[in-house]
CSV table of C-alpha atoms and ligand atoms in Angstrom, one decimal:
chain,number,residue,atom,x,y,z
A,76,MET,CA,43.1,53.6,155.9
A,77,THR,CA,39.4,53.7,156.2
A,78,THR,CA,36.7,54.5,158.8
A,79,THR,CA,34.4,51.9,160.1
A,80,THR,CA,30.7,52.9,160.3
A,81,HIS,CA,27.5,51.1,161.3
A,82,ALA,CA,25.1,50.1,158.6
A,83,ILE,CA,22.2,47.8,157.8
A,84,ALA,CA,22.8,45.3,155.0
A,85,ALA,CA,21.1,42.5,153.1
A,86,PRO,CA,23.7,39.7,153.2
A,87,SER,CA,22.4,37.8,150.2
A,88,PRO,CA,19.6,38.2,147.6
A,89,GLY,CA,16.2,38.5,149.2
A,90,ALA,CA,17.5,38.1,152.7
A,91,ALA,CA,16.3,40.1,155.6
A,92,LEU,CA,18.4,43.2,156.4
A,93,SER,CA,20.5,43.1,159.6
A,94,PRO,CA,23.1,45.3,161.4
A,95,THR,CA,26.7,45.2,160.2
A,96,THR,CA,29.7,47.5,159.8
A,97,ILE,CA,31.2,48.8,156.6
A,98,GLU,CA,34.4,50.8,155.7
A,99,ARG,CA,34.2,54.3,154.3
A,100,ARG,CA,37.3,55.5,152.4
A,101,ASP,CA,39.5,58.3,153.8
A,102,LEU,CA,38.8,61.7,152.2
A,103,ARG,CA,40.2,62.4,148.9
A,104,PRO,CA,40.8,66.1,148.1
A,105,ASP,CA,37.3,66.4,146.5
A,106,ASP,CA,35.4,64.3,149.0
A,107,VAL,CA,32.8,65.2,151.6
A,108,LEU,CA,32.2,63.1,154.7
A,109,ILE,CA,28.5,63.2,155.7
A,110,ASP,CA,27.0,62.3,159.0
A,111,ILE,CA,23.7,60.8,157.8
A,112,ALA,CA,20.6,61.9,159.7
A,113,TYR,CA,17.9,60.2,157.6
A,114,ALA,CA,17.7,57.7,154.8
A,115,GLY,CA,14.5,57.1,152.8
A,116,ILE,CA,13.3,53.7,151.8
A,117,CYS,CA,12.7,53.6,148.0
A,118,HIS,CA,10.9,50.7,146.3
A,119,SER,CA,14.1,50.5,144.2
A,120,ASP,CA,15.9,49.4,147.3
A,121,ILE,CA,13.5,46.4,147.6
A,122,HIS,CA,13.8,45.6,143.8
A,123,GLN,CA,17.6,45.5,144.1
A,124,VAL,CA,17.7,43.5,147.4
A,125,LYS,CA,15.3,41.0,145.7
A,126,GLU,CA,17.3,41.0,142.4
A,127,ASP,CA,14.1,42.0,140.5
A,128,TRP,CA,16.3,43.8,138.0
A,129,GLY,CA,19.0,41.0,137.6
A,130,SER,CA,22.0,40.0,139.7
A,131,ALA,CA,23.2,42.5,142.3
A,132,ILE,CA,26.2,42.9,144.6
A,133,PHE,CA,26.0,41.5,148.2
A,134,PRO,CA,26.3,42.3,151.0
A,135,MET,CA,24.1,45.3,150.0
A,136,VAL,CA,23.6,48.4,152.0
A,137,PRO,CA,20.7,50.1,150.2
A,138,GLY,CA,19.7,53.7,150.4
A,139,HIS,CA,19.8,56.5,147.9
A,140,GLU,CA,17.7,59.1,149.6
A,141,ILE,CA,20.3,60.5,152.0
A,142,ALA,CA,20.1,63.7,154.1
A,143,GLY,CA,22.6,64.7,156.7
A,144,VAL,CA,25.3,67.2,157.8
A,145,VAL,CA,28.8,67.7,156.5
A,146,ALA,CA,31.3,66.3,159.1
A,147,ALA,CA,34.6,66.9,157.2
A,148,VAL,CA,35.7,68.0,153.8
A,149,GLY,CA,38.8,67.2,151.6
A,150,SER,CA,41.5,69.7,151.0
A,151,ASP,CA,40.1,70.9,147.6
A,152,VAL,CA,36.5,71.2,148.6
A,153,THR,CA,35.3,74.8,148.6
A,154,LYS,CA,31.5,74.4,148.0
A,155,TYR,CA,30.8,72.8,151.4
A,156,GLN,CA,31.8,73.4,154.9
A,157,VAL,CA,31.5,71.4,158.1
A,158,GLY,CA,27.9,71.8,159.4
A,159,ASP,CA,26.3,72.3,156.0
A,160,ARG,CA,22.9,70.5,155.4
A,161,VAL,CA,23.3,68.2,152.4
A,162,GLY,CA,21.8,65.4,150.5
A,163,VAL,CA,22.9,62.5,148.2
A,164,GLY,CA,20.7,60.7,145.7
A,165,CYS,CA,21.1,57.8,143.4
A,166,MET,CA,24.6,58.5,142.0
A,167,VAL,CA,27.9,59.2,143.5
A,168,ASP,CA,30.2,59.6,140.5
A,169,SER,CA,30.3,59.7,136.7
A,170,CYS,CA,33.1,60.3,134.1
A,171,GLY,CA,32.4,64.0,134.0
A,172,GLU,CA,33.6,64.2,130.4
A,173,CYS,CA,31.1,62.6,128.0
A,174,GLU,CA,28.4,64.5,126.2
A,175,TYR,CA,25.7,63.5,128.8
A,176,CYS,CA,27.8,64.4,131.8
A,177,LEU,CA,28.7,67.8,130.2
A,178,ALA,CA,25.0,68.3,129.6
A,179,GLY,CA,24.2,67.8,133.3
A,180,THR,CA,22.6,64.4,132.8
A,181,GLU,CA,25.1,62.3,134.7
A,182,GLN,CA,22.6,59.5,135.0
A,183,PHE,CA,23.3,58.8,131.3
A,184,CYS,CA,27.1,58.9,131.6
A,185,LEU,CA,28.6,56.8,128.7
A,186,LYS,CA,30.9,55.1,131.2
A,187,GLY,CA,27.9,54.4,133.4
A,188,ASN,CA,27.1,56.5,136.4
A,189,ILE,CA,28.3,55.0,139.7
A,190,GLN,CA,25.2,54.1,141.7
A,191,THR,CA,25.2,55.1,145.4
A,192,TYR,CA,24.9,51.4,146.3
A,193,ASN,CA,25.0,48.1,144.4
A,194,GLY,CA,27.6,49.7,142.2
A,195,VAL,CA,31.4,49.6,141.7
A,196,GLY,CA,33.3,52.9,141.8
A,197,PHE,CA,36.0,53.8,139.3
A,198,ASP,CA,38.4,52.7,142.0
A,199,GLY,CA,37.0,49.2,141.8
A,200,GLU,CA,35.5,49.3,145.3
A,201,ASN,CA,31.8,48.4,145.9
A,202,THR,CA,29.5,51.2,146.8
A,203,TYR,CA,27.4,51.1,150.0
A,204,GLY,CA,24.3,53.4,150.4
A,205,GLY,CA,22.5,55.5,153.0
A,206,TYR,CA,21.3,52.9,155.5
A,207,SER,CA,24.4,53.8,157.5
A,208,ARG,CA,25.8,56.4,159.9
A,209,GLN,CA,28.2,58.0,157.5
A,210,ILE,CA,29.1,58.2,153.9
A,211,VAL,CA,31.9,59.7,151.8
A,212,VAL,CA,30.9,61.3,148.5
A,213,LYS,CA,32.6,63.3,145.8
A,214,ASP,CA,31.6,67.0,146.2
A,215,GLY,CA,30.1,67.2,142.8
A,216,PHE,CA,27.5,64.6,143.7
A,217,VAL,CA,26.4,66.3,146.9
A,218,CYS,CA,23.4,68.7,146.9
A,219,ARG,CA,22.6,71.4,149.3
A,220,ILE,CA,19.4,71.1,151.4
A,221,PRO,CA,17.9,74.5,151.7
A,222,GLU,CA,17.0,75.9,155.2
A,223,GLY,CA,13.4,75.5,155.8
A,224,ILE,CA,13.1,71.8,154.8
A,225,GLY,CA,13.6,69.4,157.7
A,226,LEU,CA,16.3,66.8,156.9
A,227,ASP,CA,13.8,64.0,157.6
A,228,VAL,CA,11.2,65.2,155.0
A,229,ALA,CA,14.0,66.2,152.6
A,230,ALA,CA,15.7,62.8,152.4
A,231,PRO,CA,13.0,61.3,150.0
A,232,LEU,CA,13.4,64.3,147.7
A,233,LEU,CA,16.8,63.0,146.7
A,234,CYS,CA,15.2,60.1,144.7
A,235,ALA,CA,11.4,60.3,144.8
A,236,GLY,CA,11.5,64.1,144.4
A,237,ILE,CA,13.9,64.4,141.5
A,238,THR,CA,12.4,61.3,139.7
A,239,THR,CA,9.0,63.0,139.5
A,240,TYR,CA,10.2,66.6,139.2
A,241,SER,CA,12.3,65.9,136.1
A,242,PRO,CA,9.6,64.4,133.9
A,243,LEU,CA,6.9,66.8,135.1
A,244,ASN,CA,9.2,69.7,134.2
A,245,ARG,CA,10.3,68.2,130.9
A,246,TRP,CA,6.7,67.3,129.8
A,247,GLY,CA,5.3,70.7,130.7
A,248,ALA,CA,3.2,70.1,133.8
A,249,GLY,CA,1.8,73.6,134.6
A,250,PRO,CA,-1.2,75.8,134.4
A,251,GLY,CA,-3.9,74.5,132.0
A,252,LYS,CA,-2.4,71.0,131.9
A,253,LYS,CA,-4.3,68.0,133.1
A,254,VAL,CA,-1.9,65.6,134.8
A,255,ALA,CA,-2.7,62.1,136.2
A,256,VAL,CA,-0.4,60.5,138.7
A,257,VAL,CA,-0.7,56.7,138.7
A,258,GLY,CA,0.1,55.0,142.1
A,259,LEU,CA,0.0,57.0,145.4
A,260,GLY,CA,3.2,55.7,147.0
A,261,GLY,CA,6.6,57.4,147.6
A,262,LEU,CA,7.1,58.7,144.1
A,263,GLY,CA,3.4,59.2,143.4
A,264,HIS,CA,2.7,61.5,146.4
A,265,MET,CA,5.8,63.6,145.6
A,266,ALA,CA,4.5,63.8,142.0
A,267,VAL,CA,1.2,65.1,143.2
A,268,LYS,CA,2.7,67.8,145.4
A,269,ILE,CA,5.2,68.9,142.8
A,270,ALA,CA,2.7,69.0,139.9
A,271,VAL,CA,0.2,70.9,142.0
A,272,ALA,CA,3.0,73.4,142.9
A,273,MET,CA,3.8,73.7,139.2
A,274,GLY,CA,0.2,74.8,138.7
A,275,ALA,CA,-1.2,71.7,136.9
A,276,ASP,CA,-4.6,70.2,137.4
A,277,VAL,CA,-3.8,66.9,139.1
A,278,THR,CA,-5.7,63.6,139.3
A,279,VAL,CA,-4.7,60.6,141.4
A,280,LEU,CA,-5.2,57.2,139.9
A,281,SER,CA,-4.9,54.7,142.7
A,282,GLN,CA,-5.9,51.0,142.9
A,283,SER,CA,-8.6,51.8,145.4
A,284,LEU,CA,-10.4,54.7,147.2
A,285,LYS,CA,-8.5,54.0,150.4
A,286,LYS,CA,-6.1,57.0,150.0
A,287,GLN,CA,-8.7,59.4,148.5
A,288,GLU,CA,-8.8,61.8,151.4
A,289,ASP,CA,-5.0,62.0,151.5
A,290,GLY,CA,-4.8,62.5,147.7
A,291,LEU,CA,-7.1,65.4,147.8
A,292,LYS,CA,-5.2,66.9,150.8
A,293,LEU,CA,-2.0,66.7,148.8
A,294,GLY,CA,-3.7,69.1,146.3
A,295,ALA,CA,-5.2,66.8,143.7
A,296,LYS,CA,-8.5,68.0,142.2
A,297,ASP,CA,-9.7,64.5,141.4
A,298,TYR,CA,-9.1,61.0,142.6
A,299,PHE,CA,-10.2,57.8,140.9
A,300,ALA,CA,-9.8,54.1,141.6
A,301,THR,CA,-8.3,52.0,138.8
A,302,GLY,CA,-9.8,48.9,140.4
A,303,ASP,CA,-13.2,50.2,139.1
A,304,ALA,CA,-13.3,49.5,135.4
A,305,SER,CA,-15.6,52.5,134.7
A,306,THR,CA,-12.8,54.9,135.6
A,307,PHE,CA,-11.2,54.2,132.3
A,308,GLN,CA,-14.4,55.1,130.5
A,309,THR,CA,-15.1,58.2,132.6
A,310,LEU,CA,-11.6,59.6,132.0
A,311,ARG,CA,-11.3,58.7,128.3
A,312,GLY,CA,-9.3,61.4,126.4
A,313,ARG,CA,-8.8,63.5,129.6
A,314,PHE,CA,-5.1,63.9,130.3
A,315,ASP,CA,-2.2,65.8,128.7
A,316,LEU,CA,0.3,63.8,130.8
A,317,ILE,CA,0.1,60.5,132.7
A,318,LEU,CA,3.0,59.9,135.1
A,319,ASN,CA,3.1,56.2,135.9
A,320,THR,CA,4.9,55.5,139.2
A,321,VAL,CA,3.7,52.0,139.7
A,322,SER,CA,6.3,49.4,140.8
A,323,ALA,CA,4.3,46.6,139.0
A,324,THR,CA,3.1,46.0,135.4
A,325,LEU,CA,-0.1,47.7,134.3
A,326,PRO,CA,-2.5,47.3,131.3
A,327,VAL,CA,-0.8,50.1,129.4
A,328,ASP,CA,-3.5,50.3,126.6
A,329,SER,CA,-6.1,51.2,129.2
A,330,TYR,CA,-4.0,54.1,130.5
A,331,LEU,CA,-3.1,55.3,127.0
A,332,GLY,CA,-6.9,55.6,126.3
A,333,MET,CA,-7.1,58.3,129.0
A,334,LEU,CA,-4.7,60.6,127.1
A,335,ARG,CA,-5.8,63.5,124.9
A,336,VAL,CA,-4.6,63.6,121.3
A,337,GLY,CA,-0.8,64.3,121.5
A,338,GLY,CA,-0.7,63.4,125.2
A,339,ALA,CA,2.2,61.6,126.8
A,340,MET,CA,2.4,58.7,129.3
A,341,VAL,CA,5.7,58.7,131.1
A,342,ASN,CA,6.9,55.7,133.0
A,343,VAL,CA,9.1,56.1,136.0
A,344,GLY,CA,7.9,52.8,137.7
A,345,ALA,CA,10.5,50.1,137.2
A,346,PRO,CA,8.9,46.6,137.4
A,347,GLY,CA,11.2,43.7,136.7
A,348,GLU,CA,8.7,42.3,134.2
A,349,PRO,CA,8.1,43.9,130.7
A,350,LEU,CA,5.2,46.2,130.0
A,351,SER,CA,3.4,45.7,126.7
A,352,TYR,CA,1.0,47.8,124.6
A,353,ASN,CA,-0.9,47.7,121.3
A,354,ALA,CA,0.6,49.9,118.6
A,355,PHE,CA,-2.9,51.3,117.8
A,356,SER,CA,-3.2,52.7,121.3
A,357,LEU,CA,-0.5,55.2,120.3
A,358,LEU,CA,-1.3,55.7,116.6
A,359,GLY,CA,-4.9,56.7,117.3
A,360,GLY,CA,-4.1,60.1,118.8
A,361,ASN,CA,-0.4,60.7,118.1
A,362,LYS,CA,0.3,59.6,121.6
A,363,VAL,CA,3.7,59.3,123.3
A,364,LEU,CA,4.9,56.6,125.6
A,365,ALA,CA,8.1,57.6,127.3
A,366,GLY,CA,10.4,56.9,130.2
A,367,SER,CA,12.4,59.0,132.7
A,368,MET,CA,15.3,58.1,134.9
A,369,ILE,CA,16.0,60.2,138.1
A,370,GLY,CA,17.6,63.5,137.1
A,371,GLY,CA,21.0,65.1,136.9
A,372,ILE,CA,22.8,66.8,139.8
A,373,ALA,CA,22.0,70.4,138.7
A,374,GLU,CA,18.4,69.5,138.2
A,375,THR,CA,18.3,67.8,141.6
A,376,GLN,CA,19.6,71.0,143.2
A,377,GLU,CA,16.9,73.0,141.2
A,378,MET,CA,14.3,70.6,142.5
A,379,LEU,CA,15.4,71.0,146.2
A,380,ASP,CA,15.3,74.8,145.8
A,381,PHE,CA,11.8,74.5,144.2
A,382,CYS,CA,10.6,72.4,147.0
A,383,ALA,CA,12.0,74.8,149.6
A,384,GLU,CA,10.3,77.7,147.8
A,385,HIS,CA,7.0,75.9,147.8
A,386,GLY,CA,7.2,74.4,151.3
A,387,ILE,CA,7.3,70.9,149.9
A,388,GLY,CA,8.7,67.9,151.8
A,389,ALA,CA,7.7,64.2,151.8
A,390,GLU,CA,5.0,62.8,154.0
A,391,ILE,CA,7.0,60.4,156.1
A,392,GLU,CA,6.8,57.7,158.7
A,393,THR,CA,10.1,57.7,160.6
A,394,ILE,CA,11.3,54.3,161.7
A,395,SER,CA,14.3,52.9,163.6
A,396,ALA,CA,16.8,50.5,162.1
A,397,ASP,CA,15.2,47.4,163.5
A,398,GLN,CA,11.9,48.2,161.7
A,399,VAL,CA,13.3,48.1,158.2
A,400,ASN,CA,12.2,44.6,157.3
A,401,VAL,CA,8.7,45.3,158.4
A,402,ALA,CA,8.8,48.5,156.4
A,403,TYR,CA,9.9,46.6,153.3
A,404,ASP,CA,6.8,44.3,153.6
A,405,ARG,CA,4.5,47.2,154.0
A,406,VAL,CA,5.9,49.0,150.9
A,407,GLU,CA,5.4,45.8,148.9
A,408,ASN,CA,1.8,45.8,150.1
A,409,SER,CA,1.2,49.4,149.1
A,410,ASP,CA,0.8,50.2,152.8
A,411,VAL,CA,3.1,53.2,153.1
A,412,ARG,CA,2.0,56.8,153.8
A,413,TYR,CA,4.0,57.8,152.0
A,414,ARG,CA,7.7,57.2,152.6
A,415,PHE,CA,9.5,55.3,155.3
A,416,VAL,CA,12.6,57.2,156.5
A,417,ILE,CA,15.2,55.5,158.7
A,418,ASP,CA,16.5,57.6,161.7
A,419,ALA,CA,20.2,56.9,161.1
A,420,ALA,CA,21.0,57.5,164.8
A,421,THR,CA,19.3,54.2,165.5
A,422,ILE,CA,21.7,52.3,163.2
A,423,GLY,CA,24.1,50.4,165.4
A,424,ALA,CA,22.8,52.1,168.5
B,533,NAP,P1,5.9,52.6,146.3
B,533,NAP,O1,6.1,53.6,147.4
B,533,NAP,O2,5.8,51.2,146.6
B,533,NAP,O3,4.7,53.1,145.4
B,533,NAP,C1,4.2,52.4,144.3
B,533,NAP,C2,2.7,52.5,144.2
B,533,NAP,O4,2.3,51.8,143.1
B,533,NAP,C3,2.0,51.9,145.4
B,533,NAP,O5,1.9,52.7,146.5
B,533,NAP,C4,0.6,51.6,144.7
B,533,NAP,O6,-0.1,52.8,144.8
B,533,NAP,C5,1.0,51.3,143.3
B,533,NAP,N1,1.0,49.8,143.0
B,533,NAP,C6,1.8,48.9,143.6
B,533,NAP,N2,1.5,47.7,143.1
B,533,NAP,C7,0.6,47.8,142.2
B,533,NAP,C8,-0.1,47.0,141.3
B,533,NAP,N3,0.2,45.6,141.3
B,533,NAP,N4,-1.0,47.5,140.5
B,533,NAP,C9,-1.3,48.8,140.5
B,533,NAP,N5,-0.7,49.7,141.3
B,533,NAP,C10,0.2,49.2,142.1
B,533,NAP,O7,7.2,52.7,145.3
B,533,NAP,P2,8.1,54.0,144.9
B,533,NAP,O8,9.3,54.0,145.9
B,533,NAP,O9,7.2,55.1,144.7
B,533,NAP,O10,8.7,53.4,143.5
B,533,NAP,C11,7.8,53.2,142.5
B,533,NAP,C12,8.5,52.6,141.3
B,533,NAP,O11,9.4,53.6,140.7
B,533,NAP,C13,9.4,51.4,141.7
B,533,NAP,O12,9.3,50.4,140.6
B,533,NAP,C14,10.8,52.0,141.7
B,533,NAP,O13,11.8,51.1,141.5
B,533,NAP,C15,10.7,53.0,140.6
B,533,NAP,N6,11.7,54.1,140.6
B,533,NAP,C16,12.1,54.5,139.4
B,533,NAP,C17,13.0,55.6,139.4
B,533,NAP,C18,13.4,56.1,138.0
B,533,NAP,O14,14.5,56.8,138.0
B,533,NAP,N7,12.7,55.9,137.0
B,533,NAP,C19,13.5,56.2,140.5
B,533,NAP,C20,13.0,55.7,141.7
B,533,NAP,C21,12.1,54.7,141.8
B,533,NAP,P3,-1.7,52.7,145.0
B,533,NAP,O15,-1.9,52.0,146.3
B,533,NAP,O16,-2.1,54.2,145.1
B,533,NAP,O17,-2.4,52.1,143.9
B,534,ZN,ZN1,14.9,55.5,144.5
């Protein structure tokens, strides 16, 4: 027995998304049924629909920035009750037993974390994401959305929020640290807000000056256009940390040149094409080039609590289900300020 729910799906690689229905499993003892209120559109959704990262599973119901309200719980669930405000991010399961799961980094589960969509559960069933009315998720992969953050502006925190919070935290963004955020999109604008709240001195590096006013409003002290070659000279040796959120490849050496001695450039952007760099760009200055993938469930909860404490939500443009394809085009053209969020009530309405 399953429950039928409305959804928006890409029927095949690169195809436009269209309305459909999907089945959600009946509640297992440790499951939570969530009435989805909002689902953010992450650039990763577009990468996967377009198979930028390799072959994917279709039909695909994307969406891993989910905020909603608990509608029912399984018999063993004690952590959540009907009516609770909750969120689900990029993962819905993991083995729970390997060293990385035990360390709270379920994204690195040795059996592979089960992605919220474009994944296959341990039961062999395909997973379908947040562009739908309802979802069933194991309680351990559900986070609590604190009072004080609207569900609409909270949804993007479940991916864009944690993906930027985790490396900022790990690499010590805070008072006295100069942090550059590359790309002012969904992840980038969250990175600016979070790094500012952590007390860092933040600079936005965007392709153009078009979003300068916004960047400064978000709390950045400085804003430079990377389309202007002189930026790389002006900022030479400036930053302790560069967080790269760009969805395309970049001239990495030019960015490494803006790090101080011992500084780190952390990539969270995930272009389908390889990035390359000259070894001497790292050697000269003991520099670090690193990556970071989302964050574990406990850290996701920590991030949500941090955002509530600091009054941080995403800057969103709320859209209805029939606007998703237009929104995809706009994201690809860097024309998003700064996250599209789908009003789930419009799915199948
Ligand atoms: P987004 O909203 O499209 O933002 C990306 C930004 O990158 C754009 O707004 C643009 O900023 C800049 N950009 C785009 N094309 C560019 C180009 N050709 N050259 C230079 N800059 C360019 O995307 P997002 O949702 O924030 O996601 C960003 C990337 O992170 C994607 O690749 C996504 O898959 C990846 N991601 C990774 C993780 C992880 O765990 N590591 C998690 C989520 C997402 P400006 O206009 O300001 O230049
Ligand atoms: Zn994402």
